[in-house]
Amino acid sequence: RSTLLSATPSRTEVSPPSQRHPPAGSCRQRRMFGLMAPTPVAAALPPNRLPEVRSDFLDCLADIDPVHAQPVQTRIDVARSLRDLWHLRAEVYRVVSLAHSQTEASQRVAGLNRHFPTRSPRSQFAPL
């Protein structure tokens, strides 16, 4: 009997937030939006959350030597959307893992992931 399923850890994928929000117009406009939106409407986070999320990203780097953290902090400061910040998670991980450890970096990025939509992992039996 195969133990592949039990040996594989379950994980939740974090996806980038949608930059589109449903229109307040007619029912037809909302349907067209639903068909053409790049990600589900539920994945669209309110744009007014940007300062809060930006602050959490900067907090992750607060105890790191400015020589190493400054380039990433600058990119966080100039990020124009939640989607831009989503893409900076890898840089945050890199800087934290070099300054502390990979375990610490994983924990900090997991804390940042709460700001972004999640989805269940693909089935092992589904084609890629």
Short mmCIF file of C-alpha atoms in Angstrom, two decimals:
data_model
loop_
_atom_site.label_atom_id
_atom_site.label_comp_id
_atom_site.label_asym_id
_atom_site.label_seq_id
_atom_site.Cartn_x
_atom_site.Cartn_y
_atom_site.Cartn_z
CA ARG A 1 0.00 0.00 0.00
CA SER A 2 1.35 3.41 -0.96
CA THR A 3 2.08 5.92 1.77
CA LEU A 4 2.58 8.79 -0.68
CA LEU A 5 -0.54 10.64 0.44
CA SER A 6 0.20 10.38 4.14
CA ALA A 7 3.87 11.27 3.71
CA THR A 8 3.12 14.45 1.76
CA PRO A 9 2.58 17.41 4.07
CA SER A 10 -0.54 19.42 3.38
CA ARG A 11 0.04 23.04 2.57
CA THR A 12 -2.04 26.00 1.61
CA GLU A 13 -1.04 28.05 -1.38
CA VAL A 14 -1.09 31.82 -1.09
CA SER A 15 -2.09 33.60 -4.26
CA PRO A 16 -1.64 37.22 -5.25
CA PRO A 17 -4.60 39.49 -4.57
CA SER A 18 -6.73 40.65 -7.45
CA GLN A 19 -6.31 44.27 -8.40
CA ARG A 20 -9.83 44.43 -9.70
CA HIS A 21 -12.95 45.13 -7.71
CA PRO A 22 -16.52 44.45 -8.82
CA PRO A 23 -18.28 47.43 -10.37
CA ALA A 24 -21.24 48.97 -8.59
CA GLY A 25 -23.17 49.16 -11.87
CA SER A 26 -25.81 46.98 -13.42
CA CYS A 27 -26.19 43.24 -13.05
CA ARG A 28 -24.83 42.81 -16.59
CA GLN A 29 -21.66 44.77 -15.73
CA ARG A 30 -21.09 42.63 -12.64
CA ARG A 31 -21.53 39.43 -14.68
CA MET A 32 -19.06 40.63 -17.31
CA PHE A 33 -16.61 41.52 -14.56
CA GLY A 34 -16.98 38.02 -13.11
CA LEU A 35 -16.15 36.49 -16.48
CA MET A 36 -13.17 38.73 -17.21
CA ALA A 37 -11.57 39.21 -13.78
CA PRO A 38 -8.09 37.64 -13.53
CA THR A 39 -8.83 36.09 -10.12
CA PRO A 40 -12.01 35.53 -8.13
CA VAL A 41 -13.68 38.63 -6.75
CA ALA A 42 -13.32 37.14 -3.28
CA ALA A 43 -9.55 37.38 -3.77
CA ALA A 44 -9.71 41.15 -4.22
CA LEU A 45 -8.57 42.80 -1.02
CA PRO A 46 -9.66 46.34 -0.21
CA PRO A 47 -7.00 48.76 -1.50
CA ASN A 48 -7.19 50.79 1.74
CA ARG A 49 -5.38 47.94 3.53
CA LEU A 50 -2.11 48.81 1.80
CA PRO A 51 -0.67 50.93 4.68
CA GLU A 52 -1.41 48.21 7.25
CA VAL A 53 0.15 45.46 5.14
CA ARG A 54 3.14 47.66 4.26
CA SER A 55 3.70 48.28 7.97
CA ASP A 56 3.69 44.52 8.69
CA PHE A 57 6.26 43.96 5.93
CA LEU A 58 8.51 46.66 7.37
CA ASP A 59 8.10 45.21 10.89
CA CYS A 60 9.51 41.90 9.62
CA LEU A 61 12.73 43.70 8.74
CA ALA A 62 12.94 46.05 11.75
CA ASP A 63 15.62 44.07 13.64
CA ILE A 64 17.87 43.50 10.64
CA ASP A 65 21.02 45.51 9.87
CA PRO A 66 19.94 48.46 7.68
CA VAL A 67 22.76 47.74 5.24
CA HIS A 68 21.01 44.48 4.29
CA ALA A 69 17.39 45.50 4.86
CA GLN A 70 17.36 48.97 3.26
CA PRO A 71 16.98 47.90 -0.40
CA VAL A 72 13.95 45.76 0.43
CA GLN A 73 12.50 48.40 2.75
CA THR A 74 12.73 50.93 -0.07
CA ARG A 75 10.88 48.57 -2.41
CA ILE A 76 8.22 48.04 0.26
CA ASP A 77 7.86 51.81 0.73
CA VAL A 78 7.29 52.41 -2.99
CA ALA A 79 4.99 49.42 -3.56
CA ARG A 80 1.81 50.72 -5.18
CA SER A 81 -0.47 47.76 -4.50
CA LEU A 82 -1.00 44.69 -2.37
CA ARG A 83 0.02 42.65 -5.38
CA ASP A 84 3.40 44.42 -5.44
CA LEU A 85 3.88 43.55 -1.77
CA TRP A 86 2.86 39.94 -2.44
CA HIS A 87 5.78 39.69 -4.86
CA LEU A 88 8.20 41.05 -2.23
CA ARG A 89 7.62 38.13 0.16
CA ALA A 90 10.54 36.23 -1.38
CA GLU A 91 12.90 39.17 -0.79
CA VAL A 92 11.73 39.46 2.81
CA TYR A 93 12.35 35.74 3.24
CA ARG A 94 15.84 36.03 1.75
CA VAL A 95 16.93 38.94 3.94
CA VAL A 96 15.50 37.45 7.14
CA SER A 97 16.98 34.01 6.46
CA LEU A 98 20.44 35.52 5.95
CA ALA A 99 20.19 37.62 9.10
CA HIS A 100 18.57 34.98 11.32
CA SER A 101 17.59 31.55 9.96
CA GLN A 102 15.33 29.91 7.42
CA THR A 103 12.99 28.85 10.21
CA GLU A 104 12.63 32.45 11.39
CA ALA A 105 12.15 33.62 7.80
CA SER A 106 9.42 31.01 7.24
CA GLN A 107 7.61 32.12 10.39
CA ARG A 108 7.73 35.78 9.44
CA VAL A 109 6.55 35.19 5.88
CA ALA A 110 3.76 32.94 7.20
CA GLY A 111 2.64 35.92 9.27
CA LEU A 112 2.61 38.07 6.13
CA ASN A 113 0.66 35.47 4.20
CA ARG A 114 -2.43 36.15 6.31
CA HIS A 115 -2.92 39.32 4.28
CA PHE A 116 -3.39 37.42 1.03
CA PRO A 117 -6.03 35.03 -0.30
CA THR A 118 -5.40 31.31 0.07
CA ARG A 119 -6.53 28.30 -1.88
CA SER A 120 -6.31 24.59 -1.37
CA PRO A 121 -3.42 22.79 -3.05
CA ARG A 122 -4.06 20.94 -6.27
CA SER A 123 -4.86 17.28 -6.10
CA GLN A 124 -1.92 15.02 -6.83
CA PHE A 125 -4.07 13.33 -9.42
CA ALA A 126 -5.00 16.46 -11.37
CA PRO A 127 -2.95 17.30 -14.47
CA LEU A 128 -0.71 20.35 -14.25
#
